[in-house]
Amino acid sequence: MVDRKSSPIGRELGDPAPRPRRSSDGHRSRRSRSSAGGRSLNGNSRRSTGYTLQRRSMNYGQRSGVADQIRSRGLMPIIAGVAALAVIGLLIFGISSCVRGCSNQAETQQQATVGSASGDGRVSASASEALVKKLEPALNRADAIQWIAKNTDRYPSEKIVQLAVDEPDAIDFVRAYPDADKSARAYGSDSIDSIPSVYDWDERWGNVDYNGLPLAVSGSGPTCLSMAYMGLNSKTDKTPADMAALATNVGGAGGEAGTQGTFFTSVAGDLGLSINKLEDLSNDSIAGSITNTSPVLCQIKGSSFGHGPHWVLLIACDAADNVTVYDPTCVEVTTRTWPMATITSSCAEAYLVYKAG
């Protein structure tokens, strides 16, 4: 029978190992790793099980942290792939941004070229030159109106400012008025073969003072008489400014319409004209008096026709009693015909004008 106490197998089955002897200096003597009865810590013997687990625990503790665990689990290729994809994405984003930037820059340069070609910085650079040309007159008027609004204190009467509001064609005149020369100029041609259509605010005479105001807003009477004179006499030597001076000299300036009707009859002979007052202001009377060689001076009441009380010149009347009216205060009235009934309903007095002799 085997002695279990002395057998190594017996010790493995649970018998306590013999106590080590104390050395002479009082300490326990450790079993030598190289003793005949021992096994290597790295050996395969069951005796070394406890040491082996401890050894593995120490081995994990000696690895280089998270990076070593990632390597051991095979994650490095995945991370490398993600990083590569990120780099590729950044490259694609950078390239697309560059393309968009270059495209926008080219478009901006192209638009700037169009804008510079148009020569008007008030219009979008994308506008065609044809559109710019169409917009420029309205833009110029808008700029002038804005200046007028900011400088109303430079005008002697609000009527001048109101003229710019009522008549777009007069805006340039009103804008220039504060600094304009207040003297008159000639009509510009020596002869004329028909009655011309002219306006009070013409820069050739509109700045001249008449009846305490610029002729531009007060001279409808002198302007109408000048139109009749030039057309019937084929002369241009008597402009509205000349007629305004004549009215002032003979006391014909004044009244609700700016010029008294008696002024026309008083100066007719000196102008080579015959001017007769019409007592009958009916449609038939006025329509029958108007011919190409005999216009009618008509004073319009109130603001029912044009801008307030003023004078107009009736030039012609067709078979349907539509009248051609030269209104020196209003472009809209002048550029269309009007029913005779509209004229007579607004007419305060009328004078037939024709060439004398």
Short mmCIF file of N, CA and C in Angstrom, two decimals, residues 191-279:
data_model
loop_
_atom_site.label_atom_id
_atom_site.label_comp_id
_atom_site.label_asym_id
_atom_site.label_seq_id
_atom_site.Cartn_x
_atom_site.Cartn_y
_atom_site.Cartn_z
N SER A 191 -38.61 130.69 -88.22
CA SER A 191 -39.97 130.63 -88.77
C SER A 191 -40.64 129.33 -88.38
N ILE A 192 -41.95 129.31 -88.53
CA ILE A 192 -42.74 128.13 -88.16
C ILE A 192 -43.97 128.10 -89.06
N ASP A 193 -44.43 126.93 -89.42
CA ASP A 193 -45.54 126.85 -90.38
C ASP A 193 -46.84 126.35 -89.77
N SER A 194 -46.87 126.13 -88.47
CA SER A 194 -48.12 125.71 -87.81
C SER A 194 -48.07 126.14 -86.36
N ILE A 195 -49.20 126.04 -85.71
CA ILE A 195 -49.25 126.43 -84.30
C ILE A 195 -48.48 125.40 -83.47
N PRO A 196 -47.47 125.83 -82.74
CA PRO A 196 -46.68 124.88 -81.94
C PRO A 196 -47.35 124.60 -80.60
N SER A 197 -47.04 123.45 -80.06
CA SER A 197 -47.48 123.12 -78.71
C SER A 197 -46.30 123.29 -77.76
N VAL A 198 -46.42 124.25 -76.86
CA VAL A 198 -45.34 124.50 -75.89
C VAL A 198 -45.94 124.55 -74.49
N TYR A 199 -45.06 124.48 -73.48
CA TYR A 199 -45.50 124.43 -72.10
C TYR A 199 -44.90 125.58 -71.29
N ASP A 200 -45.60 125.94 -70.25
CA ASP A 200 -45.16 127.04 -69.40
C ASP A 200 -43.77 126.80 -68.81
N TRP A 201 -43.47 125.53 -68.47
CA TRP A 201 -42.23 125.23 -67.76
C TRP A 201 -41.02 125.00 -68.68
N ASP A 202 -41.16 125.34 -69.93
CA ASP A 202 -40.02 125.24 -70.83
C ASP A 202 -38.87 126.10 -70.28
N GLU A 203 -37.67 125.53 -70.26
CA GLU A 203 -36.53 126.24 -69.67
C GLU A 203 -36.16 127.52 -70.41
N ARG A 204 -36.65 127.67 -71.63
CA ARG A 204 -36.35 128.87 -72.39
C ARG A 204 -37.07 130.09 -71.83
N TRP A 205 -38.14 129.92 -71.10
CA TRP A 205 -38.89 131.05 -70.53
C TRP A 205 -39.53 130.75 -69.18
N GLY A 206 -39.57 129.52 -68.75
CA GLY A 206 -40.27 129.17 -67.51
C GLY A 206 -39.70 129.79 -66.25
N ASN A 207 -38.43 130.17 -66.25
CA ASN A 207 -37.80 130.75 -65.06
C ASN A 207 -38.10 132.23 -64.89
N VAL A 208 -38.65 132.87 -65.91
CA VAL A 208 -38.93 134.30 -65.86
C VAL A 208 -40.08 134.57 -64.88
N ASP A 209 -39.95 135.63 -64.10
CA ASP A 209 -41.01 135.99 -63.16
C ASP A 209 -42.19 136.60 -63.90
N TYR A 210 -43.39 136.17 -63.49
CA TYR A 210 -44.61 136.72 -64.05
C TYR A 210 -45.70 136.70 -62.98
N ASN A 211 -46.22 137.87 -62.71
CA ASN A 211 -47.33 137.98 -61.75
C ASN A 211 -46.92 137.45 -60.37
N GLY A 212 -45.65 137.68 -60.00
CA GLY A 212 -45.17 137.30 -58.67
C GLY A 212 -44.73 135.85 -58.55
N LEU A 213 -44.77 135.11 -59.63
CA LEU A 213 -44.37 133.71 -59.62
C LEU A 213 -43.59 133.39 -60.89
N PRO A 214 -42.87 132.27 -60.92
CA PRO A 214 -42.25 131.87 -62.19
C PRO A 214 -43.31 131.65 -63.25
N LEU A 215 -43.02 132.02 -64.47
CA LEU A 215 -43.96 131.83 -65.57
C LEU A 215 -44.37 130.37 -65.68
N ALA A 216 -43.50 129.47 -65.22
CA ALA A 216 -43.77 128.02 -65.29
C ALA A 216 -45.06 127.63 -64.61
N VAL A 217 -45.50 128.39 -63.62
CA VAL A 217 -46.72 128.05 -62.89
C VAL A 217 -47.76 129.16 -62.94
N SER A 218 -47.52 130.19 -63.73
CA SER A 218 -48.47 131.32 -63.75
C SER A 218 -48.73 131.89 -65.14
N GLY A 219 -48.05 131.37 -66.16
CA GLY A 219 -48.06 132.03 -67.47
C GLY A 219 -48.87 131.36 -68.56
N SER A 220 -49.97 130.69 -68.23
CA SER A 220 -50.74 130.01 -69.27
C SER A 220 -51.31 131.00 -70.30
N GLY A 221 -51.74 132.19 -69.86
CA GLY A 221 -52.28 133.18 -70.80
C GLY A 221 -51.24 133.65 -71.80
N PRO A 222 -50.09 134.16 -71.36
CA PRO A 222 -49.04 134.56 -72.31
C PRO A 222 -48.58 133.42 -73.21
N THR A 223 -48.51 132.20 -72.67
CA THR A 223 -48.06 131.07 -73.47
C THR A 223 -49.07 130.75 -74.57
N CYS A 224 -50.34 130.75 -74.26
CA CYS A 224 -51.37 130.49 -75.28
C CYS A 224 -51.35 131.56 -76.37
N LEU A 225 -51.23 132.82 -75.97
CA LEU A 225 -51.18 133.89 -76.96
C LEU A 225 -49.95 133.77 -77.83
N SER A 226 -48.81 133.35 -77.25
CA SER A 226 -47.59 133.17 -78.02
C SER A 226 -47.75 132.05 -79.04
N MET A 227 -48.38 130.95 -78.65
CA MET A 227 -48.61 129.85 -79.59
C MET A 227 -49.45 130.31 -80.78
N ALA A 228 -50.53 131.05 -80.49
CA ALA A 228 -51.39 131.54 -81.58
C ALA A 228 -50.63 132.52 -82.47
N TYR A 229 -49.88 133.40 -81.88
CA TYR A 229 -49.11 134.39 -82.65
C TYR A 229 -48.12 133.70 -83.58
N MET A 230 -47.33 132.76 -83.07
CA MET A 230 -46.31 132.10 -83.88
C MET A 230 -46.93 131.30 -85.02
N GLY A 231 -48.01 130.60 -84.75
CA GLY A 231 -48.62 129.78 -85.79
C GLY A 231 -49.30 130.58 -86.87
N LEU A 232 -49.98 131.67 -86.50
CA LEU A 232 -50.72 132.47 -87.47
C LEU A 232 -49.82 133.42 -88.25
N ASN A 233 -48.75 133.88 -87.65
CA ASN A 233 -47.83 134.82 -88.30
C ASN A 233 -46.57 134.14 -88.84
N SER A 234 -46.42 132.87 -88.56
CA SER A 234 -45.21 132.14 -88.97
C SER A 234 -43.95 132.84 -88.48
N LYS A 235 -43.99 133.34 -87.27
CA LYS A 235 -42.87 134.03 -86.64
C LYS A 235 -42.62 133.44 -85.26
N THR A 236 -41.38 133.54 -84.79
CA THR A 236 -41.03 133.02 -83.46
C THR A 236 -40.42 134.10 -82.57
N ASP A 237 -40.62 135.34 -82.95
CA ASP A 237 -39.97 136.43 -82.20
C ASP A 237 -40.71 136.80 -80.92
N LYS A 238 -41.93 136.28 -80.73
CA LYS A 238 -42.69 136.57 -79.52
C LYS A 238 -42.90 135.28 -78.72
N THR A 239 -41.99 135.03 -77.80
CA THR A 239 -42.08 133.84 -76.97
C THR A 239 -43.04 134.10 -75.81
N PRO A 240 -43.38 133.10 -75.04
CA PRO A 240 -44.20 133.33 -73.85
C PRO A 240 -43.61 134.38 -72.91
N ALA A 241 -42.29 134.43 -72.80
CA ALA A 241 -41.67 135.45 -71.95
C ALA A 241 -41.94 136.85 -72.49
N ASP A 242 -41.92 137.00 -73.81
CA ASP A 242 -42.23 138.30 -74.42
C ASP A 242 -43.68 138.69 -74.16
N MET A 243 -44.58 137.75 -74.29
CA MET A 243 -45.98 138.04 -74.05
C MET A 243 -46.24 138.33 -72.57
N ALA A 244 -45.51 137.67 -71.67
CA ALA A 244 -45.66 137.94 -70.23
C ALA A 244 -45.19 139.35 -69.91
N ALA A 245 -44.12 139.78 -70.52
CA ALA A 245 -43.63 141.15 -70.31
C ALA A 245 -44.64 142.16 -70.84
N LEU A 246 -45.25 141.84 -71.99
CA LEU A 246 -46.26 142.71 -72.57
C LEU A 246 -47.48 142.82 -71.67
N ALA A 247 -47.92 141.68 -71.12
CA ALA A 247 -49.08 141.68 -70.22
C ALA A 247 -48.78 142.49 -68.97
N THR A 248 -47.58 142.37 -68.45
CA THR A 248 -47.20 143.13 -67.26
C THR A 248 -47.21 144.63 -67.57
N ASN A 249 -46.72 145.00 -68.73
CA ASN A 249 -46.62 146.42 -69.10
C ASN A 249 -47.99 147.08 -69.28
N VAL A 250 -48.96 146.34 -69.80
CA VAL A 250 -50.28 146.92 -70.07
C VAL A 250 -51.28 146.64 -68.96
N GLY A 251 -50.83 145.99 -67.88
CA GLY A 251 -51.72 145.72 -66.76
C GLY A 251 -52.64 144.54 -66.98
N GLY A 252 -52.23 143.64 -67.86
CA GLY A 252 -53.07 142.49 -68.13
C GLY A 252 -52.79 141.28 -67.25
N ALA A 253 -51.73 141.36 -66.43
CA ALA A 253 -51.42 140.24 -65.54
C ALA A 253 -52.34 140.26 -64.34
N GLY A 254 -52.70 139.09 -63.87
CA GLY A 254 -53.54 138.99 -62.68
C GLY A 254 -54.81 138.23 -62.98
N GLY A 255 -55.69 138.24 -62.02
CA GLY A 255 -56.94 137.52 -62.17
C GLY A 255 -56.81 136.07 -61.73
N GLU A 256 -57.94 135.37 -61.68
CA GLU A 256 -57.96 133.99 -61.20
C GLU A 256 -57.11 133.06 -62.05
N ALA A 257 -57.06 133.30 -63.36
CA ALA A 257 -56.31 132.43 -64.26
C ALA A 257 -54.91 132.98 -64.55
N GLY A 258 -54.50 134.03 -63.88
CA GLY A 258 -53.16 134.59 -64.05
C GLY A 258 -53.07 135.68 -65.09
N THR A 259 -54.00 135.70 -66.02
CA THR A 259 -54.01 136.72 -67.08
C THR A 259 -55.46 137.10 -67.38
N GLN A 260 -55.73 138.37 -67.46
CA GLN A 260 -57.08 138.85 -67.75
C GLN A 260 -57.39 138.74 -69.24
N GLY A 261 -58.63 138.38 -69.56
CA GLY A 261 -59.03 138.21 -70.95
C GLY A 261 -58.94 139.50 -71.75
N THR A 262 -59.14 140.63 -71.10
CA THR A 262 -59.08 141.91 -71.81
C THR A 262 -57.69 142.21 -72.35
N PHE A 263 -56.68 141.51 -71.76
CA PHE A 263 -55.32 141.70 -72.26
C PHE A 263 -55.21 141.30 -73.72
N PHE A 264 -55.85 140.24 -74.12
CA PHE A 264 -55.74 139.73 -75.48
C PHE A 264 -56.29 140.73 -76.51
N THR A 265 -57.44 141.26 -76.20
CA THR A 265 -58.03 142.21 -77.16
C THR A 265 -57.25 143.52 -77.20
N SER A 266 -56.62 143.89 -76.11
CA SER A 266 -55.93 145.18 -76.07
C SER A 266 -54.62 145.18 -76.85
N VAL A 267 -53.99 144.04 -77.03
CA VAL A 267 -52.70 144.00 -77.71
C VAL A 267 -52.77 143.33 -79.07
N ALA A 268 -53.93 142.90 -79.49
CA ALA A 268 -54.07 142.13 -80.73
C ALA A 268 -53.52 142.89 -81.93
N GLY A 269 -53.87 144.18 -82.07
CA GLY A 269 -53.42 144.95 -83.23
C GLY A 269 -51.92 145.04 -83.31
N ASP A 270 -51.26 145.20 -82.20
CA ASP A 270 -49.80 145.30 -82.19
C ASP A 270 -49.12 143.98 -82.59
N LEU A 271 -49.86 142.93 -82.51
CA LEU A 271 -49.30 141.61 -82.84
C LEU A 271 -49.71 141.13 -84.22
N GLY A 272 -50.45 141.96 -84.95
CA GLY A 272 -50.92 141.57 -86.29
C GLY A 272 -52.02 140.56 -86.23
N LEU A 273 -52.80 140.60 -85.18
CA LEU A 273 -53.88 139.64 -84.98
C LEU A 273 -55.21 140.36 -84.77
N SER A 274 -56.27 139.63 -84.96
CA SER A 274 -57.61 140.07 -84.58
C SER A 274 -58.11 139.10 -83.51
N ILE A 275 -58.56 139.63 -82.40
CA ILE A 275 -59.02 138.79 -81.29
C ILE A 275 -60.38 139.31 -80.85
N ASN A 276 -61.39 138.46 -80.93
CA ASN A 276 -62.75 138.82 -80.59
C ASN A 276 -63.31 137.88 -79.52
N LYS A 277 -63.98 138.49 -78.56
CA LYS A 277 -64.57 137.70 -77.49
C LYS A 277 -65.83 137.02 -77.99
N LEU A 278 -65.98 135.74 -77.66
CA LEU A 278 -67.17 134.98 -78.02
C LEU A 278 -68.18 135.09 -76.88
N GLU A 279 -69.36 135.59 -77.23
CA GLU A 279 -70.39 135.73 -76.22
C GLU A 279 -71.16 134.43 -76.03
#
